[in-house]
XYZ file of N, CA and C in Angstrom:
552
model
N 36.441 112.638 -103.663
C 37.491 111.819 -104.249
C 37.018 110.384 -104.503
N 36.204 109.870 -103.595
C 35.673 108.523 -103.810
C 34.749 108.488 -105.018
N 33.977 109.552 -105.226
C 33.129 109.628 -106.420
C 33.975 109.793 -107.675
N 35.050 110.565 -107.587
C 35.935 110.718 -108.748
C 36.545 109.373 -109.126
N 36.973 108.622 -108.124
C 37.495 107.282 -108.378
C 36.398 106.399 -108.972
N 35.196 106.488 -108.403
C 34.068 105.709 -108.912
C 33.732 106.065 -110.345
N 33.800 107.347 -110.698
C 33.540 107.766 -112.079
C 34.561 107.179 -113.042
N 35.832 107.161 -112.641
C 36.864 106.556 -113.489
C 36.543 105.079 -113.722
N 36.239 104.356 -112.648
C 35.945 102.925 -112.763
C 34.714 102.714 -113.641
N 33.661 103.482 -113.392
C 32.439 103.367 -114.180
C 32.714 103.628 -115.661
N 33.449 104.687 -115.975
C 33.756 105.007 -117.376
C 34.521 103.880 -118.062
N 35.453 103.275 -117.345
C 36.202 102.149 -117.911
C 35.259 100.984 -118.229
N 34.405 100.657 -117.278
C 33.483 99.536 -117.462
C 32.459 99.837 -118.552
N 31.964 101.076 -118.574
C 30.972 101.482 -119.576
C 31.536 101.327 -120.989
N 32.832 101.610 -121.132
C 33.494 101.486 -122.432
C 33.945 100.060 -122.723
N 33.560 99.119 -121.863
C 33.880 97.711 -122.088
C 35.310 97.336 -121.759
N 35.988 98.174 -121.001
C 37.377 97.899 -120.648
C 37.472 97.333 -119.239
N 38.414 96.450 -119.066
C 38.728 96.003 -117.713
C 39.470 97.136 -117.031
N 39.300 97.238 -115.734
C 39.988 98.291 -114.998
C 40.717 97.714 -113.801
N 41.783 98.369 -113.449
C 42.577 97.966 -112.293
C 42.698 99.144 -111.342
N 42.725 98.820 -110.065
C 42.916 99.816 -109.024
C 44.138 99.382 -108.230
N 45.101 100.274 -108.117
C 46.311 99.971 -107.363
C 46.409 100.924 -106.182
N 46.411 100.365 -104.977
C 46.524 101.152 -103.753
C 47.989 101.251 -103.378
N 48.448 102.477 -103.190
C 49.870 102.712 -102.949
C 50.065 103.485 -101.648
N 50.962 102.990 -100.837
C 51.403 103.695 -99.641
C 52.889 103.381 -99.502
N 53.617 104.252 -98.902
C 55.076 104.183 -98.910
C 55.626 102.772 -98.668
N 55.247 102.131 -97.575
C 55.858 100.848 -97.219
C 55.040 99.625 -97.619
N 53.855 99.831 -98.158
C 52.971 98.715 -98.498
C 52.890 97.737 -97.316
N 52.613 98.329 -96.155
C 52.558 97.501 -94.954
C 51.228 97.607 -94.217
N 50.495 98.702 -94.412
C 49.268 98.876 -93.641
C 48.101 99.282 -94.547
N 47.955 100.595 -94.765
C 46.765 101.155 -95.414
C 46.551 100.643 -96.835
N 47.613 100.467 -97.594
C 47.445 100.014 -98.984
C 46.831 98.617 -99.031
N 47.202 97.766 -98.079
C 46.597 96.432 -98.037
C 45.129 96.497 -97.641
N 44.819 97.371 -96.686
C 43.415 97.481 -96.284
C 42.569 98.035 -97.428
N 43.088 99.011 -98.180
C 42.359 99.516 -99.345
C 42.120 98.414 -100.361
N 43.156 97.631 -100.632
C 43.086 96.513 -101.577
C 42.058 95.482 -101.114
N 42.173 95.046 -99.874
C 41.297 93.999 -99.344
C 39.831 94.444 -99.359
N 39.568 95.642 -98.845
C 38.172 96.072 -98.740
C 37.566 96.401 -100.092
N 38.351 96.889 -101.013
C 37.803 97.132 -102.358
C 37.495 95.803 -103.033
N 38.374 94.831 -102.880
C 38.126 93.495 -103.431
C 36.834 92.919 -102.860
N 36.625 93.099 -101.567
C 35.402 92.587 -100.939
C 34.169 93.316 -101.470
N 34.265 94.623 -101.655
C 33.128 95.391 -102.179
C 32.795 94.963 -103.604
N 33.802 94.710 -104.412
C 33.582 94.254 -105.790
C 32.830 92.923 -105.776
N 33.236 92.023 -104.902
C 32.544 90.735 -104.788
C 31.121 90.929 -104.273
N 30.954 91.746 -103.266
C 29.643 91.975 -102.674
C 28.654 92.531 -103.700
N 29.091 93.489 -104.495
C 28.206 94.114 -105.474
C 28.165 93.359 -106.808
N 28.917 92.278 -106.902
C 28.848 91.434 -108.089
C 29.361 92.086 -109.359
N 30.362 92.930 -109.245
C 30.918 93.583 -110.423
C 32.038 92.742 -111.016
N 32.132 92.782 -112.318
C 33.174 92.053 -113.037
C 34.147 93.042 -113.666
N 35.257 92.531 -114.114
C 36.253 93.295 -114.875
C 36.931 94.391 -114.068
N 37.013 94.211 -112.744
C 37.763 95.127 -111.884
C 38.748 94.282 -111.079
N 40.009 94.683 -111.093
C 41.043 93.987 -110.324
C 41.693 94.962 -109.359
N 42.095 94.466 -108.190
C 42.719 95.293 -107.162
C 44.137 94.826 -106.880
N 44.993 95.795 -106.553
C 46.399 95.530 -106.274
C 46.861 96.484 -105.178
N 48.053 96.230 -104.665
C 48.671 97.175 -103.736
C 50.176 97.126 -103.931
N 50.818 98.213 -103.510
C 52.270 98.295 -103.601
C 52.764 99.521 -102.858
N 54.068 99.627 -102.758
C 54.673 100.768 -102.091
C 55.877 101.269 -102.855
N 56.367 102.420 -102.454
C 57.580 102.953 -103.087
C 58.827 102.376 -102.433
N 58.748 102.080 -101.143
C 59.837 101.416 -100.422
C 59.224 100.334 -99.534
N 58.827 99.200 -100.121
C 58.111 98.169 -99.368
C 58.946 97.584 -98.231
N 58.235 97.173 -97.192
C 58.897 96.560 -96.046
C 58.298 95.178 -95.787
N 57.154 95.121 -95.104
C 56.485 93.867 -94.766
C 55.038 94.198 -94.425
N 54.167 93.211 -94.463
C 52.786 93.406 -94.042
C 52.798 93.489 -92.518
N 52.321 94.592 -91.999
C 52.343 94.817 -90.563
C 51.338 93.895 -89.863
N 51.796 93.224 -88.837
C 50.956 92.265 -88.106
C 49.705 92.912 -87.531
N 49.757 94.214 -87.265
C 48.609 94.892 -86.674
C 47.416 94.944 -87.638
N 47.689 95.039 -88.942
C 46.557 95.022 -89.877
C 46.032 93.603 -90.055
N 46.903 92.639 -89.897
C 46.447 91.250 -89.932
C 45.452 91.037 -88.791
N 45.785 91.526 -87.601
C 44.883 91.416 -86.452
C 43.581 92.163 -86.710
N 43.657 93.387 -87.257
C 42.443 94.168 -87.540
C 41.556 93.447 -88.555
N 42.159 92.872 -89.591
C 41.370 92.144 -90.594
C 40.775 90.861 -89.998
N 41.513 90.207 -89.114
C 40.955 89.042 -88.421
C 39.796 89.466 -87.528
N 39.946 90.590 -86.849
C 38.856 91.101 -86.013
C 37.623 91.424 -86.852
N 37.823 91.739 -88.122
C 36.713 92.037 -89.031
C 36.106 90.765 -89.630
N 36.714 89.611 -89.361
C 36.117 88.355 -89.792
C 36.884 87.543 -90.815
N 38.019 88.025 -91.279
C 38.806 87.253 -92.240
C 39.559 86.135 -91.524
N 39.678 85.015 -92.215
C 40.565 83.946 -91.765
C 41.862 84.141 -92.539
N 42.940 84.300 -91.808
C 44.218 84.636 -92.441
C 45.269 83.635 -92.016
N 46.037 83.167 -92.996
C 47.137 82.259 -92.688
C 48.402 82.741 -93.389
N 49.504 82.574 -92.682
C 50.801 82.942 -93.256
C 51.244 81.809 -94.172
N 51.718 82.167 -95.353
C 52.097 81.157 -96.346
C 53.508 81.381 -96.862
N 54.453 81.495 -95.971
C 55.843 81.590 -96.370
C 56.321 83.026 -96.504
N 57.548 83.116 -96.961
C 58.218 84.402 -97.116
C 58.340 84.695 -98.605
N 58.084 85.951 -98.966
C 58.258 86.374 -100.338
C 58.757 87.820 -100.308
N 59.770 88.106 -101.067
C 60.272 89.472 -101.156
C 60.655 90.055 -99.815
N 59.814 90.971 -99.333
C 60.140 91.749 -98.139
C 59.507 91.215 -96.857
N 58.935 90.045 -96.878
C 58.329 89.528 -95.645
C 57.362 88.406 -95.933
N 56.474 88.196 -95.002
C 55.526 87.092 -95.106
C 54.461 87.354 -96.161
N 53.987 86.266 -96.728
C 52.846 86.295 -97.641
C 51.672 85.715 -96.868
N 50.507 86.375 -96.979
C 49.324 85.960 -96.252
C 48.207 85.607 -97.217
N 47.504 84.533 -96.909
C 46.291 84.161 -97.637
C 45.104 84.596 -96.792
N 44.179 85.286 -97.431
C 42.960 85.733 -96.766
C 41.809 84.919 -97.304
N 41.113 84.269 -96.410
C 39.941 83.477 -96.758
C 38.738 84.245 -96.236
N 37.815 84.552 -97.133
C 36.665 85.340 -96.721
C 35.380 84.558 -96.802
N 35.479 83.234 -96.719
C 34.318 82.388 -96.505
C 33.545 81.964 -97.721
N 32.638 81.045 -97.465
C 31.756 80.467 -98.486
C 32.556 80.019 -99.699
N 32.039 80.295 -100.875
C 32.736 79.918 -102.094
C 33.466 81.103 -102.707
N 33.621 82.180 -101.946
C 34.217 83.404 -102.480
C 35.689 83.218 -102.814
N 36.364 82.351 -102.106
C 37.746 82.080 -102.445
C 38.751 82.698 -101.494
N 39.978 82.717 -101.965
C 41.120 83.167 -101.187
C 41.931 84.115 -102.061
N 42.513 85.128 -101.451
C 43.517 85.890 -102.170
C 44.664 86.172 -101.235
N 45.773 86.681 -101.782
C 46.955 86.851 -100.965
C 47.421 88.298 -100.959
N 48.100 88.652 -99.884
C 48.741 89.953 -99.791
C 50.177 89.754 -99.337
N 51.055 90.582 -99.843
C 52.440 90.632 -99.398
C 53.001 91.987 -99.811
N 54.037 92.422 -99.138
C 54.614 93.728 -99.400
C 55.468 93.682 -100.665
N 55.247 94.675 -101.540
C 55.966 94.732 -102.816
C 55.959 96.165 -103.327
N 56.816 96.432 -104.300
C 56.823 97.752 -104.940
C 55.577 97.895 -105.807
N 55.171 99.139 -105.990
C 53.970 99.399 -106.796
C 54.166 98.963 -108.245
N 55.410 98.859 -108.706
C 55.669 98.430 -110.081
C 56.089 96.956 -110.160
N 55.757 96.191 -109.140
C 56.008 94.744 -109.132
C 55.332 94.130 -110.361
N 55.911 93.086 -110.961
C 55.324 92.490 -112.173
C 53.862 92.055 -112.049
N 53.390 91.737 -110.850
C 51.982 91.314 -110.736
C 51.034 92.503 -110.705
N 51.548 93.725 -110.515
C 50.718 94.923 -110.483
C 50.600 95.517 -111.881
N 49.539 96.268 -112.139
C 49.361 96.852 -113.476
C 50.388 97.950 -113.746
N 50.735 98.104 -115.015
C 51.647 99.196 -115.371
C 50.999 100.174 -116.358
N 49.827 99.851 -116.851
C 49.062 100.753 -117.709
C 47.577 100.568 -117.405
N 46.772 101.537 -117.833
C 45.309 101.452 -117.703
C 44.858 101.128 -116.279
N 45.271 101.955 -115.334
C 44.836 101.711 -113.960
C 44.650 103.014 -113.207
N 43.900 102.906 -112.131
C 43.675 103.990 -111.193
C 44.628 103.780 -110.023
N 45.475 104.761 -109.746
C 46.379 104.703 -108.601
C 45.777 105.532 -107.473
N 45.596 104.922 -106.327
C 45.085 105.628 -105.158
C 46.156 105.576 -104.082
N 46.708 106.746 -103.767
C 47.681 106.827 -102.677
C 46.928 107.124 -101.389
N 47.382 106.539 -100.300
C 46.668 106.635 -99.034
C 47.448 107.403 -97.966
N 48.574 108.002 -98.347
C 49.413 108.761 -97.415
C 49.005 110.231 -97.421
N 49.326 110.923 -96.339
C 49.042 112.359 -96.256
C 49.973 113.187 -97.132
N 51.147 112.680 -97.434
C 52.107 113.424 -98.240
C 52.584 112.592 -99.430
N 51.682 112.281 -100.372
C 52.035 111.364 -101.457
C 53.151 111.887 -102.363
N 53.251 113.200 -102.528
C 54.308 113.733 -103.389
C 55.681 113.416 -102.809
N 55.756 113.368 -101.481
C 57.021 113.128 -100.802
C 57.333 111.638 -100.664
N 56.354 110.847 -100.224
C 56.642 109.445 -99.911
C 56.142 108.466 -100.971
N 55.248 108.890 -101.845
C 54.685 107.971 -102.838
C 54.715 108.575 -104.247
N 55.874 109.037 -104.688
C 55.930 109.614 -106.044
C 55.917 108.507 -107.098
N 54.733 108.112 -107.525
C 54.625 107.031 -108.493
C 54.350 107.599 -109.878
N 54.661 106.818 -110.866
C 54.373 107.198 -112.241
C 53.495 106.123 -112.851
N 52.813 106.481 -113.899
C 51.930 105.532 -114.563
C 50.513 105.693 -114.077
N 49.653 104.949 -114.656
C 48.247 105.031 -114.292
C 47.544 106.114 -115.075
N 46.278 105.883 -115.351
C 45.475 106.868 -116.074
C 45.064 108.014 -115.173
N 44.856 107.708 -113.901
C 44.419 108.701 -112.940
C 45.085 108.374 -111.619
N 45.571 109.414 -110.939
C 46.190 109.236 -109.633
C 45.457 110.133 -108.643
N 44.906 109.530 -107.602
C 44.182 110.266 -106.569
C 44.839 110.020 -105.222
N 44.750 111.008 -104.362
C 45.234 110.857 -102.998
C 44.033 110.875 -102.063
N 43.830 109.767 -101.362
C 42.779 109.662 -100.355
C 43.500 109.338 -99.052
N 43.899 110.380 -98.314
C 44.770 110.153 -97.149
C 44.031 109.631 -95.924
N 44.708 108.728 -95.232
C 44.244 108.195 -93.963
C 45.339 108.423 -92.923
N 44.913 108.556 -91.681
C 45.835 108.802 -90.578
C 46.897 107.705 -90.489
N 48.105 108.104 -90.161
C 49.194 107.159 -89.940
C 48.960 106.470 -88.600
N 48.930 105.167 -88.601
C 48.643 104.410 -87.385
C 49.885 104.136 -86.551
N 51.049 104.319 -87.122
C 52.285 103.975 -86.419
C 52.404 104.628 -85.037
N 51.959 105.869 -84.834
C 52.060 106.447 -83.481
C 51.283 105.669 -82.417
N 50.349 104.830 -82.822
C 49.571 104.047 -81.857
C 50.173 102.670 -81.585
N 51.222 102.317 -82.312
C 51.870 101.024 -82.100
C 52.373 100.928 -80.660
N 52.139 99.775 -80.051
C 52.599 99.482 -78.689
C 52.006 100.419 -77.635
N 50.794 100.891 -77.888
C 50.081 101.694 -76.895
C 48.811 100.950 -76.491
N 48.143 101.442 -75.477
C 46.894 100.827 -75.037
C 45.775 100.993 -76.075
N 45.912 101.957 -76.973
C 44.879 102.217 -77.988
C 45.175 101.539 -79.325
N 46.257 100.783 -79.405
C 46.692 100.196 -80.672
C 45.575 99.422 -81.384
N 45.035 98.408 -80.755
C 44.034 97.567 -81.419
C 42.775 98.365 -81.746
N 42.340 99.217 -80.840
C 41.163 100.054 -81.076
C 41.359 100.952 -82.305
N 42.513 101.579 -82.394
C 42.765 102.506 -83.512
C 42.900 101.764 -84.842
N 43.560 100.617 -84.855
C 43.678 99.842 -86.095
C 42.310 99.317 -86.537
N 41.508 98.846 -85.587
C 40.162 98.381 -85.926
C 39.321 99.535 -86.470
N 39.459 100.697 -85.861
C 38.719 101.881 -86.302
C 39.101 102.257 -87.740
N 40.406 102.257 -88.031
C 40.828 102.604 -89.392
C 40.403 101.525 -90.390
N 40.438 100.288 -89.982
C 39.989 99.194 -90.842
C 38.529 99.405 -91.228
N 37.695 99.755 -90.261
C 36.278 100.021 -90.538
C 36.097 101.248 -91.433
N 36.891 102.293 -91.198
C 36.783 103.509 -92.010
C 37.138 103.226 -93.466
N 38.227 102.520 -93.693
C 38.624 102.192 -95.059
C 37.582 101.279 -95.693
N 37.050 100.329 -94.934
C 35.997 99.446 -95.459
C 34.790 100.263 -95.900
N 34.322 101.184 -95.053
C 33.166 102.029 -95.406
C 33.440 102.828 -96.679
N 34.623 103.420 -96.756
C 34.945 104.253 -97.916
C 35.025 103.431 -99.201
N 35.646 102.274 -99.148
C 35.792 101.464 -100.354
C 34.441 100.873 -100.781
N 33.605 100.499 -99.813
C 32.263 100.032 -100.159
C 31.441 101.176 -100.748
N 31.593 102.373 -100.233
C 30.904 103.534 -100.801
C 31.328 103.739 -102.259
N 32.627 103.688 -102.518
C 33.139 103.895 -103.874
C 32.572 102.860 -104.845
N 32.591 101.597 -104.454
C 32.116 100.542 -105.350
C 30.594 100.558 -105.448
N 29.891 100.896 -104.378
C 28.441 101.076 -104.436
C 28.090 102.183 -105.424
N 28.848 103.246 -105.424
C 28.652 104.361 -106.363
C 28.791 103.849 -107.806
N 29.788 103.017 -108.064
C 29.955 102.431 -109.402
C 28.755 101.565 -109.750
N 28.326 100.730 -108.821
C 27.196 99.828 -109.048
C 25.920 100.618 -109.344
N 25.656 101.649 -108.567
C 24.449 102.454 -108.779
C 24.463 103.150 -110.141
N 25.619 103.672 -110.545
C 25.722 104.300 -111.863
C 25.581 103.282 -112.981
N 26.050 102.081 -112.749
C 25.949 101.018 -113.754
C 24.514 100.575 -113.953
N 23.700 100.730 -112.911
C 22.314 100.290 -112.971
C 21.401 101.307 -113.633
N 21.869 102.527 -113.783
C 21.015 103.591 -114.341
C 20.953 103.537 -115.847
């Protein structure tokens, strides 16, 4: 699935088109933000242009504080910058001159998200049930374990950090695949 996503991105870039990737999970509170953040970082790391990342949900709530902690544990400097829509808006600073970007919980069809010419990646185990989205040129489901059962347990931070690393590895693999195909 990561290669299929990479092929879509590569084909868009090869044809001279800008491409967008929208990560969707029901509440836009955990996994969709991690997919967005790590893909954005991979795009910067590999120096690719004309790719934009977004996130959204079908029933947005708020950015879960546990992913903020996991991303901080991974090295991001994060600051809360007020309330927007369904909760806090966060600025992520990833150092040097790379800049800052923001995350906040919103619907997948929020005006700042793409509505045409994009790859939709759902991260839930049951996307037909909880993430029935429309639009996008290609819709893929890359499911990750639900972390909510670990909330308020002794394994909470360990499990969130573990999933953060897993999503980071997968998104870097996907963008590395695009970069390698672009170089051939």
